[in-house]
Every structure is written in structure tokens, then in C-alpha cells.
PDB file of C-alpha atoms in Angstrom:
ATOM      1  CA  UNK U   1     -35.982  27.625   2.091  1.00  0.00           C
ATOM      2  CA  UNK U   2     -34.831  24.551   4.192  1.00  0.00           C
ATOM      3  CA  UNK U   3     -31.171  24.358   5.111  1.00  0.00           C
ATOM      4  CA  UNK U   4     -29.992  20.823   4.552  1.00  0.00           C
ATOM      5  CA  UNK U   5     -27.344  19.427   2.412  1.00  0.00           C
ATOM      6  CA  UNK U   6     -28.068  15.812   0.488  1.00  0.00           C
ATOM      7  CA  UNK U   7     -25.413  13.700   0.248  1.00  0.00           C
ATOM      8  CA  UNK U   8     -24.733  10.375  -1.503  1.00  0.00           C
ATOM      9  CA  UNK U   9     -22.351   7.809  -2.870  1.00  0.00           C
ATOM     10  CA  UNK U  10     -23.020   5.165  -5.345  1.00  0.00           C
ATOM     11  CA  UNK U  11     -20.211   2.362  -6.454  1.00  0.00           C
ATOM     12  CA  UNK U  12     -20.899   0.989  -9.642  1.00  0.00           C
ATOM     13  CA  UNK U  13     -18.620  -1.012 -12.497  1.00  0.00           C
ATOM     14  CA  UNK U  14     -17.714  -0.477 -16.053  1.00  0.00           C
ATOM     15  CA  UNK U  15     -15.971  -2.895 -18.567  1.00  0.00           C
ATOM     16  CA  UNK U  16     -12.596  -2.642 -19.204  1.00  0.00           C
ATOM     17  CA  UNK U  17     -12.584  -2.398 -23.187  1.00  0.00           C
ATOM     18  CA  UNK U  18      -9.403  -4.464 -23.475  1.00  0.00           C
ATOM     19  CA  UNK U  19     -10.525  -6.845 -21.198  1.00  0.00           C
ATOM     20  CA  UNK U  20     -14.502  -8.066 -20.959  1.00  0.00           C
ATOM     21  CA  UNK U  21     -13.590 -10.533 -18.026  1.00  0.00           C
ATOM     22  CA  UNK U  22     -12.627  -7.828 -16.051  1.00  0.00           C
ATOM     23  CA  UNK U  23     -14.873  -4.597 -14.152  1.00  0.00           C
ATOM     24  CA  UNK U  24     -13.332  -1.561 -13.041  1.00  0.00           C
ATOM     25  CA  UNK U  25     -14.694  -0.194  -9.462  1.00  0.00           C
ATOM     26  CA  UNK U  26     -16.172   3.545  -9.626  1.00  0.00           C
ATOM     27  CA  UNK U  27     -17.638   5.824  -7.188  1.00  0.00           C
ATOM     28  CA  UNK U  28     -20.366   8.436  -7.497  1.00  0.00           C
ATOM     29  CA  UNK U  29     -20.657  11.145  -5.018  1.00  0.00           C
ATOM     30  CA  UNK U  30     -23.180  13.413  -5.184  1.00  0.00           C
ATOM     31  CA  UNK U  31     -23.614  16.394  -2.927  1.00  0.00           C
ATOM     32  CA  UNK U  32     -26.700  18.448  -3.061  1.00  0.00           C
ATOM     33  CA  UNK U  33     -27.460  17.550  -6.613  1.00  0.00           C
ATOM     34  CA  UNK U  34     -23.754  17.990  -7.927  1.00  0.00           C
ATOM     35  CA  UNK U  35     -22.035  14.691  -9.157  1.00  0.00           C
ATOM     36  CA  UNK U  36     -18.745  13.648  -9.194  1.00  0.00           C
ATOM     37  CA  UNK U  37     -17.181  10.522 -10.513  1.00  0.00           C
ATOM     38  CA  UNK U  38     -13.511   8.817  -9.975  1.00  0.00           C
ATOM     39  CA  UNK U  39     -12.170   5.256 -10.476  1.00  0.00           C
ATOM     40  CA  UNK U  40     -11.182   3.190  -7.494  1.00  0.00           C
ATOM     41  CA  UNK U  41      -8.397   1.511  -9.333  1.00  0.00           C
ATOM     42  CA  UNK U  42      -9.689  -1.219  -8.560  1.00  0.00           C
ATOM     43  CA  UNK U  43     -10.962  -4.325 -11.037  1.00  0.00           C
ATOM     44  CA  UNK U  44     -13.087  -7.028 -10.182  1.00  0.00           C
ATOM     45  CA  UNK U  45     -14.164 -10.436 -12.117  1.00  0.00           C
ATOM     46  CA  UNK U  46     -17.304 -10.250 -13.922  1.00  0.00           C
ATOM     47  CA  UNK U  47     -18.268 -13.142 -12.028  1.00  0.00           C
ATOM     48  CA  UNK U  48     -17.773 -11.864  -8.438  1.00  0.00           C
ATOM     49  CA  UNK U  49     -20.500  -8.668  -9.111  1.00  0.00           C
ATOM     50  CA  UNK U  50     -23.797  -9.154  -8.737  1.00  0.00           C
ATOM     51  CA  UNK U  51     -25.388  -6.555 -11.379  1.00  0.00           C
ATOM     52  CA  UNK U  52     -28.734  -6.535 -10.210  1.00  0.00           C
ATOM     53  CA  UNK U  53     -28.022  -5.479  -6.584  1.00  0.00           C
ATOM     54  CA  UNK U  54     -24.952  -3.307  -7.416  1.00  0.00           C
ATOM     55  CA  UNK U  55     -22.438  -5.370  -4.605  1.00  0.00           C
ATOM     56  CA  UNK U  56     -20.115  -8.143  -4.463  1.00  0.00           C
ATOM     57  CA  UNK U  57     -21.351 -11.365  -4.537  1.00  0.00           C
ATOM     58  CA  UNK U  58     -20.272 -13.287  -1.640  1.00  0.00           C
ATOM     59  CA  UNK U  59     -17.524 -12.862   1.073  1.00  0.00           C
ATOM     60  CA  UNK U  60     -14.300 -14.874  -0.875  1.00  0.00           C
ATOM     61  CA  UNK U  61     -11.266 -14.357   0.887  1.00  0.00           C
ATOM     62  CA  UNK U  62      -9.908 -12.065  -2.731  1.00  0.00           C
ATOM     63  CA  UNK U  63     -13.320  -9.502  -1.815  1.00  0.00           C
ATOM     64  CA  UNK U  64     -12.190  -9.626   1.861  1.00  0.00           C
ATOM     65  CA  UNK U  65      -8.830  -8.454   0.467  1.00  0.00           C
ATOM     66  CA  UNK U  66     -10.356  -6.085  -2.026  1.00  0.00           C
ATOM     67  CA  UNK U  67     -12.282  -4.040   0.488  1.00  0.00           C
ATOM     68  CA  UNK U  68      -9.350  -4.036   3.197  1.00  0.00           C
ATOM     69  CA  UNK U  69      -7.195  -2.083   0.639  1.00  0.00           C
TER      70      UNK U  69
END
């Protein structure tokens, strides 16, 4: 049996059910096929996330911020 360890992390968004303009910022980690989630705290417009490629869209000086934190 090999002895390796997988490891990944995936960011993704989910609506905020009191407000649709808004995303909250999650996190996936995933360690040899065991998944754990947690919220970033973290919300983001619906127009600043590009869905298809799972990122931010652009470099605006509020992303800059946003990832600094």
C-alpha cells in the first residue's frame, strides 16, 4: 500500500438567505478523502464572483482588501 497523504482545499460561496446580493466565503479541506467545511466570515457581492471559474473577478481595490484580511 503506498504511503502518501492527499490533500486539498476548495473555496466556494453560498447565498446568504436574508440577503441574495450578498455570498458568504467557505473553505473545503479535504485530507486523504476526509472533508471538512468552515465559513470564512467573509461576504462578497454577487457581482464580484465569477461562478464558473470559482475566483474573484478582477483585482478592485475592496478584493485587494478582502484577501489581505
Amino acid at each position: 500500500m503506498p504511503d502518501f497523504t492527499t490533500f486539498s482545499v476548495l473555496f466556494f460561496t453560498r447565498k446568504l438567505n436574508r440577503n441574495t446580493k450578498d455570498l458568504s466565503i467557505n473553505a473545503r479541506i479535504t485530507v486523504n478523502g476526509k472533508c471538512s467545511e468552515m465559513s470564512l466570515k467573509r461576504k462578497i457581492s454577487v457581482n464580484e464572483w465569477d461562478i464558473s471559474k470559482g475566483r474573484f473577478k478582477g483585482t478592485t481595490p475592496r478584493i485587494k482588501k478582502l484577501l489581505r484580511q
